Coordinates of C-alpha atoms in Angstrom, one line a residue:
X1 CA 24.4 -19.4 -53.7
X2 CA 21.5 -21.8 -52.6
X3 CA 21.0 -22.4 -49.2
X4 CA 22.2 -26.0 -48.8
X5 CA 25.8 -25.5 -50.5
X6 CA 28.8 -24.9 -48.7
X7 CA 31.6 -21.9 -48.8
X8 CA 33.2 -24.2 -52.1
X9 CA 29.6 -24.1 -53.9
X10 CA 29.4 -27.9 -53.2
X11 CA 26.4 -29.7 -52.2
X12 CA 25.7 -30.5 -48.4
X13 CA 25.2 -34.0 -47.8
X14 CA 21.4 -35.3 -46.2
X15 CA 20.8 -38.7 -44.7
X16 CA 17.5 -39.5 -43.7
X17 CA 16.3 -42.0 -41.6
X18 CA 14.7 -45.3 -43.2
X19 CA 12.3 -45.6 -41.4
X20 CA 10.9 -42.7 -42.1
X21 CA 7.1 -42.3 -43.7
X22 CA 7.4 -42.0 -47.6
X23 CA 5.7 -39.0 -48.0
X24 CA 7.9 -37.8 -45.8
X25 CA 10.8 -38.2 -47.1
X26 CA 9.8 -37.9 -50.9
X27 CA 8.8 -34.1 -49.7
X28 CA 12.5 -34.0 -48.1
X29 CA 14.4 -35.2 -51.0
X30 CA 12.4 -32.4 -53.5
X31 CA 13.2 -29.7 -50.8
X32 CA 16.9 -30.6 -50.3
X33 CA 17.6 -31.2 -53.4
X34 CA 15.6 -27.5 -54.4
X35 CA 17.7 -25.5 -52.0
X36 CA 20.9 -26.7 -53.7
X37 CA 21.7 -30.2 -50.9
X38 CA 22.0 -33.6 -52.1
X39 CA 20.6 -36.9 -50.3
X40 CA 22.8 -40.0 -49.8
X41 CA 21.7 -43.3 -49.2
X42 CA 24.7 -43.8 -46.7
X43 CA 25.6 -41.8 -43.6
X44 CA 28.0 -39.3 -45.0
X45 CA 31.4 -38.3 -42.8
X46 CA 30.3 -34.3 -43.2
X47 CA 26.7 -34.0 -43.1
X48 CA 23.1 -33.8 -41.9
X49 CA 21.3 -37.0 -40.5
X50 CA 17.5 -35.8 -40.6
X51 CA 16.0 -38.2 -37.6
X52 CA 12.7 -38.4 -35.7
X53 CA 13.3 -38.0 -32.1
X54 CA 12.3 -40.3 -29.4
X55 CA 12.5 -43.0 -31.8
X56 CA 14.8 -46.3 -31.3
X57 CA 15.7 -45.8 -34.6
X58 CA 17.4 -42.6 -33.8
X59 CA 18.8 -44.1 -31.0
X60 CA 20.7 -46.8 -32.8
X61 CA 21.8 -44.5 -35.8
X62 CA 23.2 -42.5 -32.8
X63 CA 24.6 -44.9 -31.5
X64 CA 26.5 -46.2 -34.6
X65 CA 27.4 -43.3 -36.1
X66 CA 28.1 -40.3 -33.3
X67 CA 31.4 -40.1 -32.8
X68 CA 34.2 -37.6 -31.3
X69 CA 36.0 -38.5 -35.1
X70 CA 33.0 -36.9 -36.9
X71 CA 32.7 -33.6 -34.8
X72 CA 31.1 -32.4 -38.3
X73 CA 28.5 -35.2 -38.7
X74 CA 25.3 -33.3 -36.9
X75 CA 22.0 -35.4 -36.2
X76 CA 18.9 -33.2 -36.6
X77 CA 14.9 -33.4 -36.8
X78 CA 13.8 -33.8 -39.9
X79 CA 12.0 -30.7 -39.5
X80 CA 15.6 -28.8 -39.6
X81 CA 15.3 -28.3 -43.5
X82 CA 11.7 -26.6 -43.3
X83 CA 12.9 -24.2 -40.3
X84 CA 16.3 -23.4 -42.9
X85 CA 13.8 -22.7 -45.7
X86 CA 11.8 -20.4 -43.5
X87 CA 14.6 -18.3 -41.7
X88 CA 16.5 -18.3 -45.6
X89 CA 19.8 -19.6 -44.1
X90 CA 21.3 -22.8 -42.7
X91 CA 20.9 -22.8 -38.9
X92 CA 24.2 -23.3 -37.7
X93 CA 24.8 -26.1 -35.0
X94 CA 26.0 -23.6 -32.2
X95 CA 24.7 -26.1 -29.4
X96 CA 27.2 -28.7 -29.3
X97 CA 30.2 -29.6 -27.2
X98 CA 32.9 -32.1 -28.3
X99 CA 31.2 -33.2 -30.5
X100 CA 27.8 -34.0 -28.5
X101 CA 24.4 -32.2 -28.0
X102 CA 24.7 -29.4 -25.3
X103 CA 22.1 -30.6 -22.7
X104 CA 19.9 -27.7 -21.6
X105 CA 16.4 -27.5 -19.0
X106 CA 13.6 -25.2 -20.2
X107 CA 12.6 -24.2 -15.8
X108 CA 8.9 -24.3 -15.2
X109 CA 9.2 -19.9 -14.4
X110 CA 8.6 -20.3 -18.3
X111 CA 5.2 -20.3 -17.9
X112 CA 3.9 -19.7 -21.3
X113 CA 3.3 -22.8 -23.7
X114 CA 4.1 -21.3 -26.9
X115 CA 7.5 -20.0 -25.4
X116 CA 8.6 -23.3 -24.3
X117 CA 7.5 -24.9 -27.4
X118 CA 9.4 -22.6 -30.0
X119 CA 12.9 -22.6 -27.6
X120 CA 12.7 -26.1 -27.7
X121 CA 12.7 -26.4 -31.2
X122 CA 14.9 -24.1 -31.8
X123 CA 17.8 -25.3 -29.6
X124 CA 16.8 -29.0 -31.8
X125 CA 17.1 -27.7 -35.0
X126 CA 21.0 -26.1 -33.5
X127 CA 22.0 -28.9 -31.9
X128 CA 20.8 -29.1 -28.8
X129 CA 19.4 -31.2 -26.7
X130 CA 15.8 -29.4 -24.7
X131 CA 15.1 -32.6 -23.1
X132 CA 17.7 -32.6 -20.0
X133 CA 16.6 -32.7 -16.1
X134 CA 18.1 -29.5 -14.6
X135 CA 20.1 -32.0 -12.0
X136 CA 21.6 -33.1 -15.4
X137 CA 21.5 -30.3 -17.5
X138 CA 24.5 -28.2 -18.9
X139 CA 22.7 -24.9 -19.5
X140 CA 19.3 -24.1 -17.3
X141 CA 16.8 -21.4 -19.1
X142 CA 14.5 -19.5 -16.9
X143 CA 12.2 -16.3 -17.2
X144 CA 15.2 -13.6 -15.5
X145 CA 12.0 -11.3 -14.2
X146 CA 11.3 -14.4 -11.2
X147 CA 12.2 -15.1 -7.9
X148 CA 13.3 -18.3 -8.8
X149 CA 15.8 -17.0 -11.6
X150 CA 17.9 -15.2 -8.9
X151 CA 17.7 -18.4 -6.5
X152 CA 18.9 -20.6 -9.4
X153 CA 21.8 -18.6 -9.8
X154 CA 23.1 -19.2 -5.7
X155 CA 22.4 -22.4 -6.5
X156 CA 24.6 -23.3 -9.1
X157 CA 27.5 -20.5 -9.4
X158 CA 29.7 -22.5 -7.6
X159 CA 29.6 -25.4 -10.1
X160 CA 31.9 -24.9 -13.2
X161 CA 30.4 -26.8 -15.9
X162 CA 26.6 -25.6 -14.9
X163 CA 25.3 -22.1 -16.2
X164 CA 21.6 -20.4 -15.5
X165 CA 20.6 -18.2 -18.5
X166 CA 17.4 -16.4 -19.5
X167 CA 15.6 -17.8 -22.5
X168 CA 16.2 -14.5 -24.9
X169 CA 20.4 -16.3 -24.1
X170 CA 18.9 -19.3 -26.6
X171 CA 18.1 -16.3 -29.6
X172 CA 21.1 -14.1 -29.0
X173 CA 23.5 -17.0 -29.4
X174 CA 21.6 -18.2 -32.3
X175 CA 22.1 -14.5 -34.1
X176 CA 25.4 -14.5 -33.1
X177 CA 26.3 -17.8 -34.7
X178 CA 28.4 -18.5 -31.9
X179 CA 27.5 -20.5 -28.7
X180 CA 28.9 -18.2 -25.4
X181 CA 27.8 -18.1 -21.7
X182 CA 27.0 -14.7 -19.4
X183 CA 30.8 -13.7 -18.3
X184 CA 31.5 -13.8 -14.5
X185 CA 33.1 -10.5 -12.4
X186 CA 35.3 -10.6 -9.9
X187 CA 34.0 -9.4 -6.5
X188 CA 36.3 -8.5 -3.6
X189 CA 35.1 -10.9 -0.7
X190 CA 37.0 -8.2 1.9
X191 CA 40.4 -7.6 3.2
X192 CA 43.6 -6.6 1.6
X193 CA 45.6 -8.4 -1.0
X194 CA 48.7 -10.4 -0.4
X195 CA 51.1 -7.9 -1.3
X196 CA 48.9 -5.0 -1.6
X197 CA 50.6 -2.0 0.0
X198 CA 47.7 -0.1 2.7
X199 CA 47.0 2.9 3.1
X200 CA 49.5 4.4 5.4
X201 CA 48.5 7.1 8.3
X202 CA 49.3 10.3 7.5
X203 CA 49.8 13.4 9.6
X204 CA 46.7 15.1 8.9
X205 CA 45.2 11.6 9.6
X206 CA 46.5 11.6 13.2
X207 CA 45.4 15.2 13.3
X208 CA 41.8 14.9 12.5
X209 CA 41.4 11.4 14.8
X210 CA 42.8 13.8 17.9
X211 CA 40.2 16.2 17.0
X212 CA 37.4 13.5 17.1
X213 CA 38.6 11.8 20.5
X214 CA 38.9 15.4 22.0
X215 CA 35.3 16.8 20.7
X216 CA 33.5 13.0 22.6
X217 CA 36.1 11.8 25.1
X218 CA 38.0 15.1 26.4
X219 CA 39.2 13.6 29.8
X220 CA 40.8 9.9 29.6
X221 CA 39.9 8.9 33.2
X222 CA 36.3 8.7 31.8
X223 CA 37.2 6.1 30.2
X224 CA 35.9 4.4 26.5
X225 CA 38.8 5.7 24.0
X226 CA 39.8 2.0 23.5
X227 CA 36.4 0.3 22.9
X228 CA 34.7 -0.5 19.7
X229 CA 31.7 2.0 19.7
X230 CA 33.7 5.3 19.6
X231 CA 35.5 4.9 16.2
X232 CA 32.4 3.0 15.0
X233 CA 30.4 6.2 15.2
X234 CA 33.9 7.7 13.9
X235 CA 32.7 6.3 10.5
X236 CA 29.2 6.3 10.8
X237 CA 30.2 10.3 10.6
X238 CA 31.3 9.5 6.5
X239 CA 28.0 10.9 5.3
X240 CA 28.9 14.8 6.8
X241 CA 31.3 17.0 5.1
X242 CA 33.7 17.6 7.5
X243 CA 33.9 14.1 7.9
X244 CA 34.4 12.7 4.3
X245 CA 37.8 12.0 6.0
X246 CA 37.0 9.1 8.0
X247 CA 36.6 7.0 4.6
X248 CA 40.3 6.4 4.3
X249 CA 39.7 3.7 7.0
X250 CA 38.0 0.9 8.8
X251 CA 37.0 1.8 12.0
X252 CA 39.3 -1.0 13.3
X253 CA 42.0 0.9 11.4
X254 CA 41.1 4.0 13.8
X255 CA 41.0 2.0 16.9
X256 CA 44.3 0.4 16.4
X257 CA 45.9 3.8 15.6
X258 CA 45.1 5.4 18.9
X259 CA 45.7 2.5 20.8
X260 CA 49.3 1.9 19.9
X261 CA 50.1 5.2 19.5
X262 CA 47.8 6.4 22.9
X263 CA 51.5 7.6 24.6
X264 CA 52.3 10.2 21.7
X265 CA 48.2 10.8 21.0
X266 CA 47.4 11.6 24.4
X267 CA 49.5 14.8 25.0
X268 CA 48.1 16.5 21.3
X269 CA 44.5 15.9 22.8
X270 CA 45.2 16.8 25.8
X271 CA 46.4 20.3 23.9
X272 CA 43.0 20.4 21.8
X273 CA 41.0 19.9 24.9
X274 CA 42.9 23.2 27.0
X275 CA 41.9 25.5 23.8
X276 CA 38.2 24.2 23.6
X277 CA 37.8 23.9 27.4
X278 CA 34.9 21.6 27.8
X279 CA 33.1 20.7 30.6
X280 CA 32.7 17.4 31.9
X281 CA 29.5 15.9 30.9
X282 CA 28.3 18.1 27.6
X283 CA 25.6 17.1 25.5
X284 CA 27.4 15.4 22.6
X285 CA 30.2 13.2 24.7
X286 CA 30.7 9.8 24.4
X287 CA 29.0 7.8 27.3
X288 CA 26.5 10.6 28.8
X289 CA 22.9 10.3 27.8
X290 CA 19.7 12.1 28.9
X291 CA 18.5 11.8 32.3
X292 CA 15.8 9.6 32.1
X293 CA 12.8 10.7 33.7
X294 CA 11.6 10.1 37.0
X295 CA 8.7 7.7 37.8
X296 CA 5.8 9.1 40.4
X297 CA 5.4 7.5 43.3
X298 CA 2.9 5.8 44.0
X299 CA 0.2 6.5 46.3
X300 CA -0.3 3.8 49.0
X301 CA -4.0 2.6 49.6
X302 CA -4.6 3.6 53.3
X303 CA -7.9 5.8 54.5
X304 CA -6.8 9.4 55.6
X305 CA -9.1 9.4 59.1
X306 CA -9.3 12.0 61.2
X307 CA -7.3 14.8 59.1
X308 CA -4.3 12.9 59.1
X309 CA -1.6 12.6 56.5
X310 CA 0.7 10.2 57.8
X311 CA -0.9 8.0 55.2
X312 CA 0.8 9.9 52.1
X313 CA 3.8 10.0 51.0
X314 CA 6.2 12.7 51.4
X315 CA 6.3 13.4 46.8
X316 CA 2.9 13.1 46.8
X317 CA 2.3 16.0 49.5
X318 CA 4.6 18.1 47.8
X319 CA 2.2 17.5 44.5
X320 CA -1.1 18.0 46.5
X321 CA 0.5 21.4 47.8
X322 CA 1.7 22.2 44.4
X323 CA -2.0 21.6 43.2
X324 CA -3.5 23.4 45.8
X325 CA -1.9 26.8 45.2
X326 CA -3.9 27.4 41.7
X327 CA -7.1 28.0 43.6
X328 CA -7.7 30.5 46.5
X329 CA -10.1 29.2 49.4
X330 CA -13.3 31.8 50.4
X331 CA -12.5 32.9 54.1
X332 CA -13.6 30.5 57.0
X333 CA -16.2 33.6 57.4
X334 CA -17.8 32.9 54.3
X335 CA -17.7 29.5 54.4
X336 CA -19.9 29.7 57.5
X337 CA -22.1 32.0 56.4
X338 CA -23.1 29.6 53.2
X339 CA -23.5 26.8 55.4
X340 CA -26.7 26.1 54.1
X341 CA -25.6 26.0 50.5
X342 CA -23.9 22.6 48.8
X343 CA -20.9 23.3 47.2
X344 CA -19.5 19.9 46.0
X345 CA -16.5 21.3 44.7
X346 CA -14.5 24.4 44.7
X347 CA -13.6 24.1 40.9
X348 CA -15.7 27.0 39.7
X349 CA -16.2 29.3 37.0
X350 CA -13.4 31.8 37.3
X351 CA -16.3 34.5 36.9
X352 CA -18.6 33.1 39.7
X353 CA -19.9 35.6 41.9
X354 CA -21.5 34.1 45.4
X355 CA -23.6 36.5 47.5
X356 CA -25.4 35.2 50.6
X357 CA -29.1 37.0 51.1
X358 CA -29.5 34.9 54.7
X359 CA -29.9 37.1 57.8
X360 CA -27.1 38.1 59.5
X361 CA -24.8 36.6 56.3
X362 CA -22.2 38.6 55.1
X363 CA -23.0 40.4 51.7
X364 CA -21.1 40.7 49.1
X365 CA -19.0 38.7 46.4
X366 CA -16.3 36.3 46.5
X367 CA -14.5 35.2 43.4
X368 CA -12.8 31.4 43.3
X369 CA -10.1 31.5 40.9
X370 CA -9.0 28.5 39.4
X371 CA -5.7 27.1 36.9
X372 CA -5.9 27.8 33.1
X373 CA -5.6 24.4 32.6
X374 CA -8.9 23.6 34.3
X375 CA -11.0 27.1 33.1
X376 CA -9.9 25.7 29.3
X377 CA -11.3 22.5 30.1
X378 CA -15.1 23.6 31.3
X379 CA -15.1 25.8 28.3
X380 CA -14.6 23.0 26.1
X381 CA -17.4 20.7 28.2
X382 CA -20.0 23.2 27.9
X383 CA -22.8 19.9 28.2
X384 CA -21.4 19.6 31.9
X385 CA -22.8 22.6 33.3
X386 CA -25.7 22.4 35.7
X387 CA -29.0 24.2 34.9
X388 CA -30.5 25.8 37.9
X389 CA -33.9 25.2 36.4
X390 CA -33.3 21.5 35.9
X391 CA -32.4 20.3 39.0
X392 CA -35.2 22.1 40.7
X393 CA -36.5 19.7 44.0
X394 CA -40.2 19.2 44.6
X395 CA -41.9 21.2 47.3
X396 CA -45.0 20.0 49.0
X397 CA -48.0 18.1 46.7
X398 CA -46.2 19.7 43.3
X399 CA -45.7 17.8 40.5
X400 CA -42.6 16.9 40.2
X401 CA -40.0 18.3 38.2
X402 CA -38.9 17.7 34.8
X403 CA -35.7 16.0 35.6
X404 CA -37.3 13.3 37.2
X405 CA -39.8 11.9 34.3
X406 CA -36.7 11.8 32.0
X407 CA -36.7 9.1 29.5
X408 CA -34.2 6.7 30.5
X409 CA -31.2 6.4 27.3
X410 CA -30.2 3.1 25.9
X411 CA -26.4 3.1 27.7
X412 CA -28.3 3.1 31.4
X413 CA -30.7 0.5 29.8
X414 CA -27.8 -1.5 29.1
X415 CA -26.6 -0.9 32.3
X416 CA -29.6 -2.0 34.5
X417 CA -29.2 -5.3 36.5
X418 CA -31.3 -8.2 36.1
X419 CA -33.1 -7.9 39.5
X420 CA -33.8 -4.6 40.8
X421 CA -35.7 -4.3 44.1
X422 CA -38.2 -2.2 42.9
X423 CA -39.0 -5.3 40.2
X424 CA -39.8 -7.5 43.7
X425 CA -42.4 -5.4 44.8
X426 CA -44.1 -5.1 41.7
X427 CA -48.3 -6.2 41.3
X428 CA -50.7 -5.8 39.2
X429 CA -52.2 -2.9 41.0
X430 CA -52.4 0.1 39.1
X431 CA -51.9 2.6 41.8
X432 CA -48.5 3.5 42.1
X433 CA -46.3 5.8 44.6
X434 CA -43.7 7.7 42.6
X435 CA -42.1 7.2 39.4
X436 CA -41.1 3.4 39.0
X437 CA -37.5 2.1 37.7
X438 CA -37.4 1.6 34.1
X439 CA -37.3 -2.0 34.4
X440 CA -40.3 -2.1 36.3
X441 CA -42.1 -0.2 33.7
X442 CA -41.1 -2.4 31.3
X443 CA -42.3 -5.6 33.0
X444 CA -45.7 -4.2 34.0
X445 CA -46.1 -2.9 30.4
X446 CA -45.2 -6.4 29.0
X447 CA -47.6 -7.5 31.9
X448 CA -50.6 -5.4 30.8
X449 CA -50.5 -5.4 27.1
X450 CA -50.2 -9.4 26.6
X451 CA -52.4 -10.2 29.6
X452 CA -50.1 -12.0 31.8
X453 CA -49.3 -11.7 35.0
X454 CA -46.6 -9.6 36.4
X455 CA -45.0 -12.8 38.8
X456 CA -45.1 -14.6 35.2
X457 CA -43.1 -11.8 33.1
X458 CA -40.6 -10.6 36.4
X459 CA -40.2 -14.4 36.8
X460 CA -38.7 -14.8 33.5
X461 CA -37.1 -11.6 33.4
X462 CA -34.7 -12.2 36.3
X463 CA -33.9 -16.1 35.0
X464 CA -32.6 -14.2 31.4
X465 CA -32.1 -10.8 32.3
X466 CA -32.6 -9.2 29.0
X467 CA -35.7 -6.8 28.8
X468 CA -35.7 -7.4 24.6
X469 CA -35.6 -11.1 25.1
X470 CA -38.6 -10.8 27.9
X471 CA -40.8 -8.9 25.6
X472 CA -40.3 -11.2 22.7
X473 CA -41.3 -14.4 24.8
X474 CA -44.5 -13.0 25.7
X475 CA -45.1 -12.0 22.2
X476 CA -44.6 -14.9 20.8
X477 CA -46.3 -17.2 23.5
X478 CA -49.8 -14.6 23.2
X479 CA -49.5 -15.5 19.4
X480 CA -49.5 -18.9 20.7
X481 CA -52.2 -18.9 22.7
X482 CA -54.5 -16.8 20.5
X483 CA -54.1 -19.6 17.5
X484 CA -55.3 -23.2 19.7
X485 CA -59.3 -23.6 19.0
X486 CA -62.0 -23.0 20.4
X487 CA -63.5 -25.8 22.5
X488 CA -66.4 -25.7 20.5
X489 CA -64.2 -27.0 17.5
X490 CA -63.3 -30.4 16.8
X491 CA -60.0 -31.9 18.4
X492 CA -58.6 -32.7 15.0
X493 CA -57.6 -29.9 12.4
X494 CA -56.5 -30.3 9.2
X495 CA -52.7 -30.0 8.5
X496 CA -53.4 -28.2 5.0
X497 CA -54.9 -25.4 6.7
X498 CA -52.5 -24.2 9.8
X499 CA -54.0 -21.5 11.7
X500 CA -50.4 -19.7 12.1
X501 CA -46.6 -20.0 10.5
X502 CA -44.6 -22.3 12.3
X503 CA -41.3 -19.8 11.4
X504 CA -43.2 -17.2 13.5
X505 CA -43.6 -19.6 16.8
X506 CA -40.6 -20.3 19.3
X507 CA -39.9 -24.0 19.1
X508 CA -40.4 -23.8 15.3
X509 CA -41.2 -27.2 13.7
X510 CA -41.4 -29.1 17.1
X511 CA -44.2 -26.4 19.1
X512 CA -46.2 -26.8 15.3
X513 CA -46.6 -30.8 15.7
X514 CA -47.3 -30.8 18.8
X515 CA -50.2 -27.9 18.3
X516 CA -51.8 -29.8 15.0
X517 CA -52.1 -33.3 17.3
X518 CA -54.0 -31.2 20.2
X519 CA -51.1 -31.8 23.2
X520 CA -50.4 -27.8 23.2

């Protein structure tokens, strides 16, 4: 049976629209009439109108001739014959209701062209009508893998007559030969049916919620065994095995059953608690927490004069004393006898032997012990302890010792004020007493190796305070100075032939003029 011939093996009917280019519809008529159709020259009551849409023609033939009367009368693109002879069957008209096209909205989330393209044609070619707003649309495709799928759907599932479907919806009805919409489920919104029996209490019930009041609240006068928190953590409980009992119901199902049964309850806790005997206050009852800890006082800001200790306060004694027994004091005897040593601490090795070698000093050894928690610290700060050899002192006209012609690091660089008193006092005499202040140094050698003065360099110095920026000035204004002429040359040079870069002179552009017309 050819393609355009109904279940009787009669021909379908074909009107085409007048209007129409000729080729066109010569090419129509030897396709219809191939695949087994016939075209009339007047709209038929059971048939195909082949239109162009988004013409006025195929708004008046619409118009005229769609009517409720003709639910079998289908207006189509002309197209609608080629898309039969390429899928081998005749599309069924599946998008249509009462008689009219179903309005559908293609949603912008179907981003790609050729996809919006080939849906729309193929909801034309069954009936359909692509075209619709989606405030006005019937059916509303979107891509189901977006945001803005979900958000269409609480948007619209209250409205009867509105459905959001995904775009594969617009194939699968068209296989089906069938037009449906994604069914809807019931979902409880809470609470019990009218009618509905509930779930009654039953001993064991009573027995286990007994259990639970007695195990958190043992003793009543404590309180709590009517509020809301109690049985809430009742059910909280569901995910434990001993507990898969709570499920049965709400917590306010609980709450209610203790509280209106509390006279006949009480006594069968009461029971539980005289077999478990707890005591007031365990770790796991409802309403006792941990203890939180206490805050240190703190120590006021008053000078302790004259040995007195009126000035601390009385916890903070009791933490000085505590501190104090982890080390044992040498005996006043010893004490004197190193009373020309300085000790600035009594935090020593634990291994530290002291032996006086004065006349008339006691001899021997004393050991200084100290808390672990100090010993484990000056192991771990072995860069801490003091080198006899480098803090040596300087005796008579000797030269004097190495630690004080260290090289001064960059953090106490960065930490040296702008004006130093030593920097005053500084000339351009070369005999110095003593090692100078690193700043100093720096300003005299800025001084000395650009030729300058040392008021000149210290004067600038203390106005910017930045050693780095200091020596830079001076570089630059020696560079400066070393490019003006001679006076033996002539006032005007030529601007072809600078003698320096004006990128490598402060001032840039400005200090360059002003050199090349002889003001500098």
């Amino acid at each position: 049976m050819s393609i355009f011939q109904d279940q009787n093996g009669q021909p379908i009917k074909f009107f085409v629209q007048k209007d129409l280019p000729q080729e066109i519809q010569s090419e129509l008529h030897r396709t219809v009439t191939a695949l087994g159709g016939r075209i009339e020259s007047k709209v038929p009551r059971v048939g195909f109108v082949l239109v162009q849409p988004g013409t006025l023609e195929e708004q008046r033939l619409k118009s005229c001739w769609a009517s409720h009367d003709r639910p079998e009368r289908f207006f189509v693109p002309y197209t609608f014959v080629d898309a039969c002879k390429v899928h081998g069957v005749l599309l069924k008209q599946i998008f249509v209701r009462d008689g009219q096209p179903l309005r559908l909205h293609i949603d912008s989330s179907i981003a790609n062209v050729n996809v919006r393209a080939a849906l729309s044609q193929r909801i034309l070619h069954s009936g359909g009508d692509p075209s619709a707003s989606a405030q006005s649309a019937q059916v509303i495709l979107a891509d189901p893998h977006t945001e803005i799928f979900q958000t269409l759907i609480k948007t619209y599932q209250s409205q009867p007559d509105k459905y959001v479907e995904s775009y594969l919806w617009v194939k699968e009805c068209a296989d089906n030969g069938e037009l449906y919409f994604t069914p809807v489920v019931y979902k409880n919104p809470g609470g019990r049916r009218a009618g509905e029996e509930r779930t009654h209490f039953t001993e064991e019930d009573e027995t286990n919620l007994c259990n639970w009041i007695a195990l958190k609240i043992p003793f009543k006068e404590t309180g709590g065994r009517t509020g809301n928190r109690l049985y809430q953590q009742l059910v909280e409980m569901a995910n434990h095995s001993d507990y898969s009992w709570v499920t049965r119901h709400t917590w306010q199902s609980w709450r209610e059953r203790y509280k209106k049964n509390a006279a006949r309850l009480d006594p069968k806790i009461v029971g539980i608690v005289e077999r478990n005997k707890p005591a007031l206050g365990d770790k796991g009852q409802y309403g006792y927490i941990r203890k939180p800890e206490e805050k240190p006082k703190k120590l006021k800001k008053k000078a302790i004069e004259g040995g007195e200790d009126n000035a601390i306060p009385d916890a903070s004694k009791d933490e000085l004393a505590f501190l104090s027994q982890a080390f044992t004091i040498p005996p006043s005897s010893l004490i004197g006898a190193m009373s020309g040593t300085n000790i600035p601490s009594p935090i020593l090795s634990a291994s530290t032997s002291i032996t006086s070698t004065t006349p008339g000093a006691v001899t021997g050894a004393s050991t200084i012990s100290i808390s672990p928690e100090v010993l484990a610290a000056r192991q771990n700060a072995s860069e801490e302890e003091d080198d006899e050899n480098e803090w040596e002192i300087r005796e008579g006209d000797e030269p004097p010792p190495a630690w004080a012609k260290r090289k001064a690091s960059i953090e106490e660089e960065k930490e040296v004020k702008p004006q130093t008193p030593a920097a005053a006092s500084l000339s351009t005499n070369d005999s110095q007493t003593g090692p100078l202040h690193v700043v100093d140094q720096v300003i005299l050698d800025v001084a000395r190796r650009f030729r300058f003065t040392v008021e000149e360099v210290k004067e600038y110095y203390d106005k910017c305070g930045d050693l780095n920026r200091t020596t830079n000035r001076f570089t630059r204004m020696r560079e400066v100075l070393a490019s003006l002429p001679d006076d033996g040359e002539p006032p005007g040079l030529s601007a072809t032939t600078p003698i320096f870069k004006p990128s490598t002179v402060v001032g840039g552009k400005q200090v360059y003029e002003k050199i090349m017309k002889g003001v500098v």
